[in-house]
Amino acid sequence: MAGPLDGVRVLELGGIGPAPFCGMVLSDFGADVIRVDRPGDRNPLAHPVLHRGRRSVAIDLKTPAGAAAARRIAESCDAVLEGFRPGVAERLGLGPDELRAAAPRLVYARMTGWGQDGPLAQTPGHDINYLALSGALGTFGPAGGDPVFPLNLVADFGGGGMLLALGVVSAILRARTGGEGQVVDAAMVDGTALLLSMAFGFLSNGMWTDERGTNFLDGAAPYYRVYRCSDGRHVAVGCIEARFWADLLRVLELEGDPDFAEQNDRQRWPVMHRRLEKVFAARPRDEWAGVFEGSQACVTPVLSLNEAAAHPHNTARGTYRPGPTGIVQPMPAPRFAGTPAPPPRAAPAPGEHTAEVLAEAGLTPEEIAAL
């Protein structure tokens, strides 16, 4: 069965990180995503998961003929994804004005770090820089310690690629219900700021202090943090609600202990920390996982990537599965009951579908051969 985006056609103008992640999500849901790769790049294993499910065309966008071919493909598409610095697409003759002149209903989705305008628009950067300027990076880490960055999950993929996918689908829906296409300006710093909505709400009503490692969700609370076990591995404790905290104390046989009488007594948090650190340090991680199995204490083992792929819950749901080439990878999410996403196809070799896609765009065999 086709996915919910069956019939949607998207042109992805190369790029790395968040824009390809957006293309992967759209492809996972059934869209026909055509990725433009650079000629001469023949490494199909560079991004075997992030580039899955596409068709790949190898054309040189820096040449007039290559840019013209991309414009031809775009004419039959619902959306175009590009992740260049502001102004680059225009210099290639592939900006929104050029492409939408031939296809007014085309959605032109732009992925940048800083946005299409503003003082930093032309400044290079990466996930960690957008995290830093949005305020998010300053919230991660212990009090008095250095900020800790969570891989490149937040700005690149959460605030970037995921919100770009939402913008693309929203704009396509608008175009298909009688509106015109439009430009979607997705900036990772904007998206990361949006992900901080709850934190800013807490900050405004006094439930949050603007100091790292002092709040109930940033490691200051004894009931929301990780603890090291005797084998050097960790468990995650997340019993925010009183009934879950009570179950934690029950399992650990700490009910009635005066040190734990008031869960949100911040003056007692350091004492609770030290006590719980000693308790959890007495047993290995997997033993603790067994102790808490079936409880309501919100305690889980901290797993590695390979361990997560093999965990019984993830196995039962098929959260991770081997892809077409045998590489274990996350499966499409979220899930649709009526139009389930098809199993992801393998990432194509760069240029694998060049002749096929260009022929669909109306280029002659001679024109294809010239490219």
PDB file of C-alpha atoms in Angstrom, residues 17-18 21 111-113 126-140 148-164 187-197:
ATOM      1  CA  GLY A  17      22.091  16.985   7.004  1.00  0.00           C
ATOM      2  CA  PRO A  18      18.697  18.571   7.612  1.00  0.00           C
ATOM      3  CA  PHE A  21      16.518  14.341   6.400  1.00  0.00           C
ATOM      4  CA  MET A 111      16.765  25.114   4.662  1.00  0.00           C
ATOM      5  CA  THR A 112      19.434  27.289   6.257  1.00  0.00           C
ATOM      6  CA  GLY A 113      20.988  27.713   9.661  1.00  0.00           C
ATOM      7  CA  HIS A 126      26.562  23.971  12.149  1.00  0.00           C
ATOM      8  CA  ASP A 127      24.083  22.475  14.596  1.00  0.00           C
ATOM      9  CA  ILE A 128      26.159  23.434  17.631  1.00  0.00           C
ATOM     10  CA  ASN A 129      26.243  27.096  16.548  1.00  0.00           C
ATOM     11  CA  TYR A 130      22.471  27.286  16.060  1.00  0.00           C
ATOM     12  CA  LEU A 131      21.969  25.583  19.418  1.00  0.00           C
ATOM     13  CA  ALA A 132      24.249  28.154  21.009  1.00  0.00           C
ATOM     14  CA  LEU A 133      22.556  31.240  19.584  1.00  0.00           C
ATOM     15  CA  SER A 134      18.998  29.981  20.163  1.00  0.00           C
ATOM     16  CA  GLY A 135      19.650  29.545  23.883  1.00  0.00           C
ATOM     17  CA  ALA A 136      19.213  25.777  23.815  1.00  0.00           C
ATOM     18  CA  LEU A 137      22.873  24.836  24.262  1.00  0.00           C
ATOM     19  CA  GLY A 138      23.140  26.978  27.367  1.00  0.00           C
ATOM     20  CA  THR A 139      20.470  24.848  29.053  1.00  0.00           C
ATOM     21  CA  PHE A 140      22.209  21.473  28.565  1.00  0.00           C
ATOM     22  CA  VAL A 148      26.826  19.451  26.706  1.00  0.00           C
ATOM     23  CA  PHE A 149      25.574  19.162  23.147  1.00  0.00           C
ATOM     24  CA  PRO A 150      23.133  16.348  22.204  1.00  0.00           C
ATOM     25  CA  LEU A 151      24.810  15.169  18.968  1.00  0.00           C
ATOM     26  CA  ASN A 152      23.244  17.148  16.115  1.00  0.00           C
ATOM     27  CA  LEU A 153      19.717  15.998  16.864  1.00  0.00           C
ATOM     28  CA  VAL A 154      18.133  19.269  17.943  1.00  0.00           C
ATOM     29  CA  ALA A 155      18.976  21.960  15.383  1.00  0.00           C
ATOM     30  CA  ASP A 156      19.758  19.837  12.324  1.00  0.00           C
ATOM     31  CA  PHE A 157      16.964  17.328  12.563  1.00  0.00           C
ATOM     32  CA  GLY A 158      14.351  18.535  15.083  1.00  0.00           C
ATOM     33  CA  GLY A 159      14.365  22.288  14.535  1.00  0.00           C
ATOM     34  CA  GLY A 160      15.590  21.929  10.950  1.00  0.00           C
ATOM     35  CA  GLY A 161      14.630  18.957   8.801  1.00  0.00           C
ATOM     36  CA  MET A 162      11.513  17.926  10.693  1.00  0.00           C
ATOM     37  CA  LEU A 163      10.005  21.411  10.678  1.00  0.00           C
ATOM     38  CA  LEU A 164      10.999  21.820   7.026  1.00  0.00           C
ATOM     39  CA  ALA A 187      15.971  28.278   9.685  1.00  0.00           C
ATOM     40  CA  MET A 188      17.500  25.943  12.226  1.00  0.00           C
ATOM     41  CA  VAL A 189      17.932  28.712  14.779  1.00  0.00           C
ATOM     42  CA  ASP A 190      14.213  29.563  14.437  1.00  0.00           C
ATOM     43  CA  GLY A 191      13.172  25.927  14.726  1.00  0.00           C
ATOM     44  CA  THR A 192      15.361  25.326  17.758  1.00  0.00           C
ATOM     45  CA  ALA A 193      13.861  28.393  19.400  1.00  0.00           C
ATOM     46  CA  LEU A 194      10.406  26.945  18.747  1.00  0.00           C
ATOM     47  CA  LEU A 195      11.409  23.723  20.499  1.00  0.00           C
ATOM     48  CA  LEU A 196      12.154  25.836  23.585  1.00  0.00           C
ATOM     49  CA  SER A 197       8.510  26.935  23.872  1.00  0.00           C
TER      50      SER A 197
END
